[in-house]
Each structure stands twice: as structure tokens, then as C-alpha cells.
PDB file of C-alpha atoms in Angstrom:
ATOM      1  CA  ALA Z   1      -5.949 -40.897  19.373  1.00  0.00           C
ATOM      2  CA  GLN Z   2      -8.556 -38.573  18.043  1.00  0.00           C
ATOM      3  CA  SER Z   3      -8.165 -37.137  14.580  1.00  0.00           C
ATOM      4  CA  VAL Z   4     -10.284 -34.786  12.544  1.00  0.00           C
ATOM      5  CA  SER Z   5     -10.332 -34.533   8.783  1.00  0.00           C
ATOM      6  CA  GLN Z   6     -11.896 -31.893   6.589  1.00  0.00           C
ATOM      7  CA  HIS Z   7     -12.693 -32.855   3.046  1.00  0.00           C
ATOM      8  CA  ASN Z   8     -11.704 -29.743   1.190  1.00  0.00           C
ATOM      9  CA  HIS Z   9      -8.660 -27.557   1.501  1.00  0.00           C
ATOM     10  CA  HIS Z  10     -10.096 -24.653  -0.498  1.00  0.00           C
ATOM     11  CA  VAL Z  11     -13.648 -24.075  -1.690  1.00  0.00           C
ATOM     12  CA  ILE Z  12     -14.584 -21.324  -4.120  1.00  0.00           C
ATOM     13  CA  LEU Z  13     -18.232 -20.323  -4.508  1.00  0.00           C
ATOM     14  CA  SER Z  14     -20.231 -17.515  -6.006  1.00  0.00           C
ATOM     15  CA  GLU Z  15     -22.556 -15.479  -3.829  1.00  0.00           C
ATOM     16  CA  ALA Z  16     -25.934 -17.152  -3.222  1.00  0.00           C
ATOM     17  CA  ALA Z  17     -24.507 -20.633  -3.818  1.00  0.00           C
ATOM     18  CA  SER Z  18     -25.119 -23.300  -1.199  1.00  0.00           C
ATOM     19  CA  LEU Z  19     -22.288 -24.472   1.004  1.00  0.00           C
ATOM     20  CA  GLU Z  20     -21.443 -27.776   2.579  1.00  0.00           C
ATOM     21  CA  LEU Z  21     -18.107 -28.356   4.297  1.00  0.00           C
ATOM     22  CA  GLY Z  22     -17.292 -31.870   5.360  1.00  0.00           C
ATOM     23  CA  CYS Z  23     -15.848 -32.924   8.695  1.00  0.00           C
ATOM     24  CA  ASN Z  24     -15.121 -36.438   9.918  1.00  0.00           C
ATOM     25  CA  TYR Z  25     -13.595 -37.558  13.180  1.00  0.00           C
ATOM     26  CA  SER Z  26     -12.114 -40.810  14.347  1.00  0.00           C
ATOM     27  CA  TYR Z  27     -13.145 -41.164  17.978  1.00  0.00           C
ATOM     28  CA  GLY Z  28     -15.790 -43.790  18.689  1.00  0.00           C
ATOM     29  CA  GLY Z  29     -17.080 -42.593  22.026  1.00  0.00           C
ATOM     30  CA  THR Z  30     -19.177 -39.638  23.105  1.00  0.00           C
ATOM     31  CA  VAL Z  31     -18.000 -36.432  21.486  1.00  0.00           C
ATOM     32  CA  ASN Z  32     -18.546 -32.714  21.557  1.00  0.00           C
ATOM     33  CA  LEU Z  33     -18.307 -31.141  18.113  1.00  0.00           C
ATOM     34  CA  PHE Z  34     -17.548 -27.592  17.071  1.00  0.00           C
ATOM     35  CA  TRP Z  35     -17.206 -25.405  14.033  1.00  0.00           C
ATOM     36  CA  TYR Z  36     -15.064 -22.311  14.328  1.00  0.00           C
ATOM     37  CA  VAL Z  37     -14.575 -19.556  11.766  1.00  0.00           C
ATOM     38  CA  GLN Z  38     -11.513 -17.389  11.303  1.00  0.00           C
ATOM     39  CA  TYR Z  39     -12.043 -14.255   9.232  1.00  0.00           C
ATOM     40  CA  PRO Z  40      -8.952 -12.806   7.565  1.00  0.00           C
ATOM     41  CA  GLY Z  41      -6.625 -11.362  10.172  1.00  0.00           C
ATOM     42  CA  GLN Z  42      -8.896 -12.261  13.062  1.00  0.00           C
ATOM     43  CA  HIS Z  43      -9.036 -14.869  15.793  1.00  0.00           C
ATOM     44  CA  LEU Z  44     -11.189 -17.964  15.848  1.00  0.00           C
ATOM     45  CA  GLN Z  45     -14.839 -17.512  16.694  1.00  0.00           C
ATOM     46  CA  LEU Z  46     -17.364 -20.182  17.534  1.00  0.00           C
ATOM     47  CA  LEU Z  47     -19.997 -20.742  14.830  1.00  0.00           C
ATOM     48  CA  LEU Z  48     -21.874 -23.575  16.480  1.00  0.00           C
ATOM     49  CA  LYS Z  49     -21.456 -26.623  18.655  1.00  0.00           C
ATOM     50  CA  TYR Z  50     -23.084 -29.946  19.378  1.00  0.00           C
ATOM     51  CA  PHE Z  51     -22.865 -31.858  22.626  1.00  0.00           C
ATOM     52  CA  SER Z  52     -26.256 -33.518  23.043  1.00  0.00           C
ATOM     53  CA  GLY Z  53     -29.850 -33.478  21.842  1.00  0.00           C
ATOM     54  CA  ASP Z  54     -31.021 -32.572  18.353  1.00  0.00           C
ATOM     55  CA  PRO Z  55     -28.292 -33.599  15.897  1.00  0.00           C
ATOM     56  CA  LEU Z  56     -29.163 -30.655  13.663  1.00  0.00           C
ATOM     57  CA  VAL Z  57     -27.533 -27.640  15.228  1.00  0.00           C
ATOM     58  CA  LYS Z  58     -28.122 -24.045  14.212  1.00  0.00           C
ATOM     59  CA  GLY Z  59     -25.435 -21.454  14.714  1.00  0.00           C
ATOM     60  CA  ILE Z  60     -24.790 -17.818  14.006  1.00  0.00           C
ATOM     61  CA  LYS Z  61     -24.990 -16.129  10.617  1.00  0.00           C
ATOM     62  CA  GLY Z  62     -27.318 -18.728   9.117  1.00  0.00           C
ATOM     63  CA  PHE Z  63     -24.967 -21.686   9.494  1.00  0.00           C
ATOM     64  CA  GLU Z  64     -26.094 -25.109  10.591  1.00  0.00           C
ATOM     65  CA  ALA Z  65     -24.431 -28.481  11.034  1.00  0.00           C
ATOM     66  CA  GLU Z  66     -25.693 -32.034  11.260  1.00  0.00           C
ATOM     67  CA  PHE Z  67     -24.153 -34.660  13.493  1.00  0.00           C
ATOM     68  CA  ILE Z  68     -24.421 -38.129  11.979  1.00  0.00           C
ATOM     69  CA  LYS Z  69     -23.045 -40.514  14.545  1.00  0.00           C
ATOM     70  CA  SER Z  70     -23.030 -43.556  12.257  1.00  0.00           C
ATOM     71  CA  LYS Z  71     -20.852 -41.699   9.783  1.00  0.00           C
ATOM     72  CA  PHE Z  72     -18.648 -39.950  12.368  1.00  0.00           C
ATOM     73  CA  SER Z  73     -19.476 -36.734  10.570  1.00  0.00           C
ATOM     74  CA  PHE Z  74     -20.389 -33.168  11.437  1.00  0.00           C
ATOM     75  CA  ASN Z  75     -20.858 -31.291   8.176  1.00  0.00           C
ATOM     76  CA  LEU Z  76     -21.388 -27.556   8.058  1.00  0.00           C
ATOM     77  CA  ARG Z  77     -24.021 -26.074   5.757  1.00  0.00           C
ATOM     78  CA  LYS Z  78     -25.365 -22.736   4.661  1.00  0.00           C
ATOM     79  CA  PRO Z  79     -28.086 -22.410   2.022  1.00  0.00           C
ATOM     80  CA  SER Z  80     -26.852 -19.144   0.505  1.00  0.00           C
ATOM     81  CA  VAL Z  81     -23.351 -17.785   1.088  1.00  0.00           C
ATOM     82  CA  GLN Z  82     -22.344 -14.147   1.080  1.00  0.00           C
ATOM     83  CA  TRP Z  83     -19.060 -12.477   0.225  1.00  0.00           C
ATOM     84  CA  SER Z  84     -18.628 -11.789   3.958  1.00  0.00           C
ATOM     85  CA  ASP Z  85     -18.477 -15.539   4.606  1.00  0.00           C
ATOM     86  CA  THR Z  86     -15.013 -15.613   3.057  1.00  0.00           C
ATOM     87  CA  ALA Z  87     -12.923 -17.114   5.841  1.00  0.00           C
ATOM     88  CA  GLU Z  88     -11.254 -20.257   7.071  1.00  0.00           C
ATOM     89  CA  TYR Z  89     -13.441 -22.832   8.786  1.00  0.00           C
ATOM     90  CA  PHE Z  90     -12.226 -25.305  11.361  1.00  0.00           C
ATOM     91  CA  CYS Z  91     -13.968 -28.367  12.682  1.00  0.00           C
ATOM     92  CA  ALA Z  92     -12.978 -29.451  16.191  1.00  0.00           C
ATOM     93  CA  VAL Z  93     -13.755 -32.423  18.399  1.00  0.00           C
ATOM     94  CA  ASN Z  94     -13.538 -32.906  22.120  1.00  0.00           C
ATOM     95  CA  ALA Z  95     -14.272 -36.326  23.529  1.00  0.00           C
ATOM     96  CA  ASP Z  96     -16.644 -36.224  26.463  1.00  0.00           C
ATOM     97  CA  ASN Z  97     -14.413 -38.114  28.812  1.00  0.00           C
ATOM     98  CA  TYR Z  98     -11.146 -37.405  27.130  1.00  0.00           C
ATOM     99  CA  GLY Z  99     -10.537 -34.257  29.028  1.00  0.00           C
ATOM    100  CA  GLN Z 100      -7.845 -32.132  27.658  1.00  0.00           C
ATOM    101  CA  ASN Z 101      -7.840 -32.391  23.944  1.00  0.00           C
ATOM    102  CA  PHE Z 102      -9.784 -30.221  21.613  1.00  0.00           C
ATOM    103  CA  VAL Z 103      -8.556 -31.669  18.331  1.00  0.00           C
ATOM    104  CA  PHE Z 104      -8.825 -29.416  15.309  1.00  0.00           C
ATOM    105  CA  GLY Z 105      -9.087 -30.299  11.662  1.00  0.00           C
ATOM    106  CA  PRO Z 106      -6.687 -28.723   9.152  1.00  0.00           C
ATOM    107  CA  GLY Z 107      -9.232 -26.133   8.073  1.00  0.00           C
ATOM    108  CA  THR Z 108     -11.096 -25.317   4.880  1.00  0.00           C
ATOM    109  CA  ARG Z 109     -10.575 -22.003   3.215  1.00  0.00           C
ATOM    110  CA  LEU Z 110     -13.771 -20.602   1.717  1.00  0.00           C
ATOM    111  CA  SER Z 111     -13.599 -17.900  -0.932  1.00  0.00           C
ATOM    112  CA  VAL Z 112     -16.901 -16.345  -1.969  1.00  0.00           C
ATOM    113  CA  LEU Z 113     -16.830 -14.404  -5.203  1.00  0.00           C
ATOM    114  CA  PRO Z 114     -19.086 -11.356  -5.446  1.00  0.00           C
TER     115      PRO Z 114
ATOM    116  CA  ASN D   1     -14.931  -7.584  28.858  1.00  0.00           C
ATOM    117  CA  ALA D   2     -11.807  -7.825  26.744  1.00  0.00           C
ATOM    118  CA  GLY D   3     -12.072 -11.627  26.558  1.00  0.00           C
ATOM    119  CA  VAL D   4      -8.717 -13.208  25.790  1.00  0.00           C
ATOM    120  CA  THR D   5      -5.819 -10.866  25.125  1.00  0.00           C
ATOM    121  CA  GLN D   6      -2.336 -11.688  23.863  1.00  0.00           C
ATOM    122  CA  THR D   7       0.912  -9.765  23.642  1.00  0.00           C
ATOM    123  CA  PRO D   8       2.818  -9.121  21.508  1.00  0.00           C
ATOM    124  CA  LYS D   9       0.890  -9.221  18.241  1.00  0.00           C
ATOM    125  CA  PHE D  10       3.978  -9.750  16.164  1.00  0.00           C
ATOM    126  CA  GLN D  11       7.575 -10.665  16.953  1.00  0.00           C
ATOM    127  CA  VAL D  12      10.730 -11.376  15.003  1.00  0.00           C
ATOM    128  CA  LEU D  13      13.448 -13.416  16.692  1.00  0.00           C
ATOM    129  CA  LYS D  14      16.835 -14.705  15.697  1.00  0.00           C
ATOM    130  CA  THR D  15      17.602 -18.377  16.138  1.00  0.00           C
ATOM    131  CA  GLY D  16      18.598 -19.055  19.731  1.00  0.00           C
ATOM    132  CA  GLN D  17      16.873 -16.046  21.230  1.00  0.00           C
ATOM    133  CA  SER D  18      14.276 -16.466  23.932  1.00  0.00           C
ATOM    134  CA  MET D  19      10.936 -14.799  24.459  1.00  0.00           C
ATOM    135  CA  THR D  20       7.704 -15.085  26.404  1.00  0.00           C
ATOM    136  CA  LEU D  21       4.235 -14.795  24.928  1.00  0.00           C
ATOM    137  CA  GLN D  22       1.683 -13.419  27.331  1.00  0.00           C
ATOM    138  CA  CYS D  23      -1.980 -14.316  27.574  1.00  0.00           C
ATOM    139  CA  ALA D  24      -4.688 -13.079  29.894  1.00  0.00           C
ATOM    140  CA  GLN D  25      -8.433 -13.683  30.166  1.00  0.00           C
ATOM    141  CA  ASP D  26     -11.054 -11.780  32.118  1.00  0.00           C
ATOM    142  CA  MET D  27     -13.888 -14.294  31.879  1.00  0.00           C
ATOM    143  CA  ASN D  28     -13.086 -16.090  35.140  1.00  0.00           C
ATOM    144  CA  HIS D  29     -12.254 -19.241  33.213  1.00  0.00           C
ATOM    145  CA  ASN D  30     -10.474 -22.086  34.926  1.00  0.00           C
ATOM    146  CA  SER D  31      -8.783 -23.627  31.892  1.00  0.00           C
ATOM    147  CA  MET D  32      -6.331 -22.084  29.456  1.00  0.00           C
ATOM    148  CA  TYR D  33      -4.523 -23.362  26.372  1.00  0.00           C
ATOM    149  CA  TRP D  34      -1.745 -22.546  23.940  1.00  0.00           C
ATOM    150  CA  TYR D  35      -1.981 -23.583  20.298  1.00  0.00           C
ATOM    151  CA  ARG D  36       0.137 -23.046  17.243  1.00  0.00           C
ATOM    152  CA  GLN D  37      -1.397 -22.670  13.810  1.00  0.00           C
ATOM    153  CA  ASP D  38       0.505 -23.705  10.722  1.00  0.00           C
ATOM    154  CA  PRO D  39      -0.798 -23.739   7.137  1.00  0.00           C
ATOM    155  CA  GLY D  40      -2.640 -26.955   6.292  1.00  0.00           C
ATOM    156  CA  MET D  41      -2.291 -28.329   9.811  1.00  0.00           C
ATOM    157  CA  GLY D  42      -5.016 -26.574  11.732  1.00  0.00           C
ATOM    158  CA  LEU D  43      -4.379 -25.801  15.374  1.00  0.00           C
ATOM    159  CA  ARG D  44      -2.153 -28.022  17.429  1.00  0.00           C
ATOM    160  CA  LEU D  45      -2.160 -27.958  21.198  1.00  0.00           C
ATOM    161  CA  ILE D  46       1.173 -27.071  22.777  1.00  0.00           C
ATOM    162  CA  TYR D  47       0.328 -26.937  26.484  1.00  0.00           C
ATOM    163  CA  TYR D  48      -2.744 -26.472  28.555  1.00  0.00           C
ATOM    164  CA  SER D  49      -3.677 -25.650  32.110  1.00  0.00           C
ATOM    165  CA  ALA D  50      -6.820 -27.314  33.367  1.00  0.00           C
ATOM    166  CA  SER D  51      -6.884 -25.117  36.463  1.00  0.00           C
ATOM    167  CA  GLU D  52      -4.717 -22.656  38.325  1.00  0.00           C
ATOM    168  CA  GLY D  53      -1.578 -24.390  39.502  1.00  0.00           C
ATOM    169  CA  THR D  54      -1.593 -27.181  36.920  1.00  0.00           C
ATOM    170  CA  THR D  55      -0.068 -27.474  33.465  1.00  0.00           C
ATOM    171  CA  ASP D  56       0.170 -30.385  31.050  1.00  0.00           C
ATOM    172  CA  LYS D  57       1.719 -31.134  27.696  1.00  0.00           C
ATOM    173  CA  GLY D  58      -0.326 -31.182  24.556  1.00  0.00           C
ATOM    174  CA  GLU D  59       0.474 -32.577  21.145  1.00  0.00           C
ATOM    175  CA  VAL D  60       3.586 -30.503  20.351  1.00  0.00           C
ATOM    176  CA  PRO D  61       5.288 -29.361  23.597  1.00  0.00           C
ATOM    177  CA  ASN D  62       8.948 -29.687  22.596  1.00  0.00           C
ATOM    178  CA  GLY D  63      10.837 -26.400  22.719  1.00  0.00           C
ATOM    179  CA  TYR D  64       8.244 -24.654  24.877  1.00  0.00           C
ATOM    180  CA  ASN D  65       7.520 -24.063  28.528  1.00  0.00           C
ATOM    181  CA  VAL D  66       4.493 -22.542  30.193  1.00  0.00           C
ATOM    182  CA  SER D  67       3.564 -20.834  33.419  1.00  0.00           C
ATOM    183  CA  ARG D  68       0.094 -20.429  34.855  1.00  0.00           C
ATOM    184  CA  LEU D  69       0.868 -17.286  36.778  1.00  0.00           C
ATOM    185  CA  ASN D  70      -2.604 -16.981  38.316  1.00  0.00           C
ATOM    186  CA  LYS D  71      -6.154 -17.705  37.248  1.00  0.00           C
ATOM    187  CA  ARG D  72      -6.092 -14.961  34.621  1.00  0.00           C
ATOM    188  CA  GLU D  73      -2.665 -15.380  33.050  1.00  0.00           C
ATOM    189  CA  PHE D  74      -0.950 -18.162  31.130  1.00  0.00           C
ATOM    190  CA  SER D  75       2.402 -17.512  29.484  1.00  0.00           C
ATOM    191  CA  LEU D  76       4.310 -19.467  26.846  1.00  0.00           C
ATOM    192  CA  ARG D  77       8.093 -19.337  26.752  1.00  0.00           C
ATOM    193  CA  LEU D  78      10.482 -20.214  23.973  1.00  0.00           C
ATOM    194  CA  GLU D  79      13.868 -20.744  25.604  1.00  0.00           C
ATOM    195  CA  SER D  80      15.913 -21.035  22.402  1.00  0.00           C
ATOM    196  CA  ALA D  81      13.888 -20.186  19.331  1.00  0.00           C
ATOM    197  CA  ALA D  82      14.247 -22.241  16.155  1.00  0.00           C
ATOM    198  CA  PRO D  83      12.992 -21.501  12.626  1.00  0.00           C
ATOM    199  CA  SER D  84      10.572 -24.437  12.998  1.00  0.00           C
ATOM    200  CA  GLN D  85       8.776 -22.398  15.655  1.00  0.00           C
ATOM    201  CA  THR D  86       7.769 -19.774  13.120  1.00  0.00           C
ATOM    202  CA  SER D  87       4.004 -19.865  13.440  1.00  0.00           C
ATOM    203  CA  VAL D  88       0.933 -18.086  14.680  1.00  0.00           C
ATOM    204  CA  TYR D  89       0.298 -18.735  18.356  1.00  0.00           C
ATOM    205  CA  PHE D  90      -3.168 -18.644  19.832  1.00  0.00           C
ATOM    206  CA  CYS D  91      -4.133 -18.617  23.449  1.00  0.00           C
ATOM    207  CA  ALA D  92      -7.583 -19.852  24.427  1.00  0.00           C
ATOM    208  CA  SER D  93      -9.601 -20.291  27.575  1.00  0.00           C
ATOM    209  CA  SER D  94     -12.656 -22.223  28.661  1.00  0.00           C
ATOM    210  CA  PHE D  95     -14.681 -22.344  31.839  1.00  0.00           C
ATOM    211  CA  THR D  96     -13.845 -25.860  32.934  1.00  0.00           C
ATOM    212  CA  LEU D  97     -11.980 -28.403  30.861  1.00  0.00           C
ATOM    213  CA  GLY D  98     -13.835 -31.619  30.163  1.00  0.00           C
ATOM    214  CA  GLN D  99     -17.377 -30.418  30.808  1.00  0.00           C
ATOM    215  CA  PRO D 100     -19.965 -31.434  28.179  1.00  0.00           C
ATOM    216  CA  GLY D 101     -20.372 -28.698  25.638  1.00  0.00           C
ATOM    217  CA  GLU D 102     -17.356 -26.820  26.915  1.00  0.00           C
ATOM    218  CA  THR D 103     -16.411 -24.010  24.523  1.00  0.00           C
ATOM    219  CA  GLN D 104     -13.047 -22.389  23.981  1.00  0.00           C
ATOM    220  CA  TYR D 105     -12.601 -18.671  23.439  1.00  0.00           C
ATOM    221  CA  PHE D 106      -9.589 -17.520  21.492  1.00  0.00           C
ATOM    222  CA  GLY D 107      -7.262 -14.562  21.620  1.00  0.00           C
ATOM    223  CA  PRO D 108      -6.186 -12.564  18.540  1.00  0.00           C
ATOM    224  CA  GLY D 109      -2.953 -14.471  18.063  1.00  0.00           C
ATOM    225  CA  THR D 110       0.771 -13.701  18.012  1.00  0.00           C
ATOM    226  CA  ARG D 111       2.662 -13.980  14.743  1.00  0.00           C
ATOM    227  CA  LEU D 112       6.196 -15.181  15.407  1.00  0.00           C
ATOM    228  CA  LEU D 113       8.948 -15.232  12.829  1.00  0.00           C
ATOM    229  CA  VAL D 114      12.228 -16.928  13.712  1.00  0.00           C
ATOM    230  CA  LEU D 115      15.101 -16.153  11.384  1.00  0.00           C
TER     231      LEU D 115
END
């Protein structure tokens, strides 16, 4: 079965600091990879996704993620965080021929201090 | 477009009571999903509907039933609520399950408290 792990439960940064959130998955086949963000009191929104092509994916709000197949990883990065980036971030995986399951990681809560 | 809508936004139930959570999407998506979100556990799939007329169990289906009423609507029913079902429930939809790069779109969630 697929599983997704996220390295940090809670990350606290000051504004302008760089961010990297780790995500690893267990499935060995072809995968689609996603990062979602959930701002306080809101629903999940797609930040970015990878399903083929350039392993460095750029998303909204200055976020990017790099797919490293050999490491089964899809880490999220942002060079300079803002207070408005305070949210919970979820990594998700969907196997290309696995059909139904989008498997989500447990989430990483990011707190950005002004 | 409203996207994915859910009702109610918040509900308190007593143990043993039943209720139905409603979900609708106006994006002409074929596939719809129900998740529950619990602290430290991310989102777990309860049931999904790959297309109108089909439903299948996800990771945590026990205690729930679903109905794909039509292409737009997908409801989740708790027949006899238990405190363990206290959670935030999210409905999602996607154009066609299993397509490369398929993306899910989420509703605002329903907070359910079972006493």
C-alpha cells in the first residue's frame, strides 16, 4: 500500500527565512505528486503538482517542489516565507495506475513569525 | 462557479443519532470523494465515486454509507454516530479518477462533533 510521510509536524520560521518541507512516499511505480495548503479555517487548495516532465515544479505564491525519484521524495521549497504563508501543508500521492487512492501525508504546520 | 459546496458547516450529534452530509460540485467532474481529517493523521479516504452510479470503499469506510445521487451530488451518511466519528469531513471532486495529473478540488469542510 502507498504511504506518505512528512518530516516535520510543526515548523516555526521568521519572515524572510527559507523553507523546505520534506515529503517521502513508499510506492515504487509511476506516481503523481501534489502539495496542498490549508490556511486557517479554509479548505485545501492545490499549491503545485507533478505528473511528468521537469522534476522541478513551480506552483503558486512562489512555491516550488523537486521530485527526486531515486529518493522517493517531493520536497516543497520557498526561498523567503511571509507571515501569510502560515498554514498547514499536505503532501499527497496518487499512483498512475492505482486508480482510486490519493494518499495524503499527515501534514506539516507552518507558523511564520512577523 | 461555486466549486465544491458542503452542508452543513458544523453539526453536533449525540451518540446513536444519524445524519447526512451533503456535497455538490458544479465543475462537471466525474469523480467525487469523501475524506475525514483528524489531527496528525492527514486526510483519510472514506468512500469515493469514480463516476455517476458507482461507489467504492476507501481506507476508513466503517460506520459510513454514501450515495451518488447524480453527477453533481455525493452524500455521506452516518447511520449511528459514535464519538470516534468526531472529525472534519471534506468532500472533493476531480474530472476523471486515475488520469495522469488528475487534481482534486476540495469543499470547505463540515465539522462534526459527536457527544
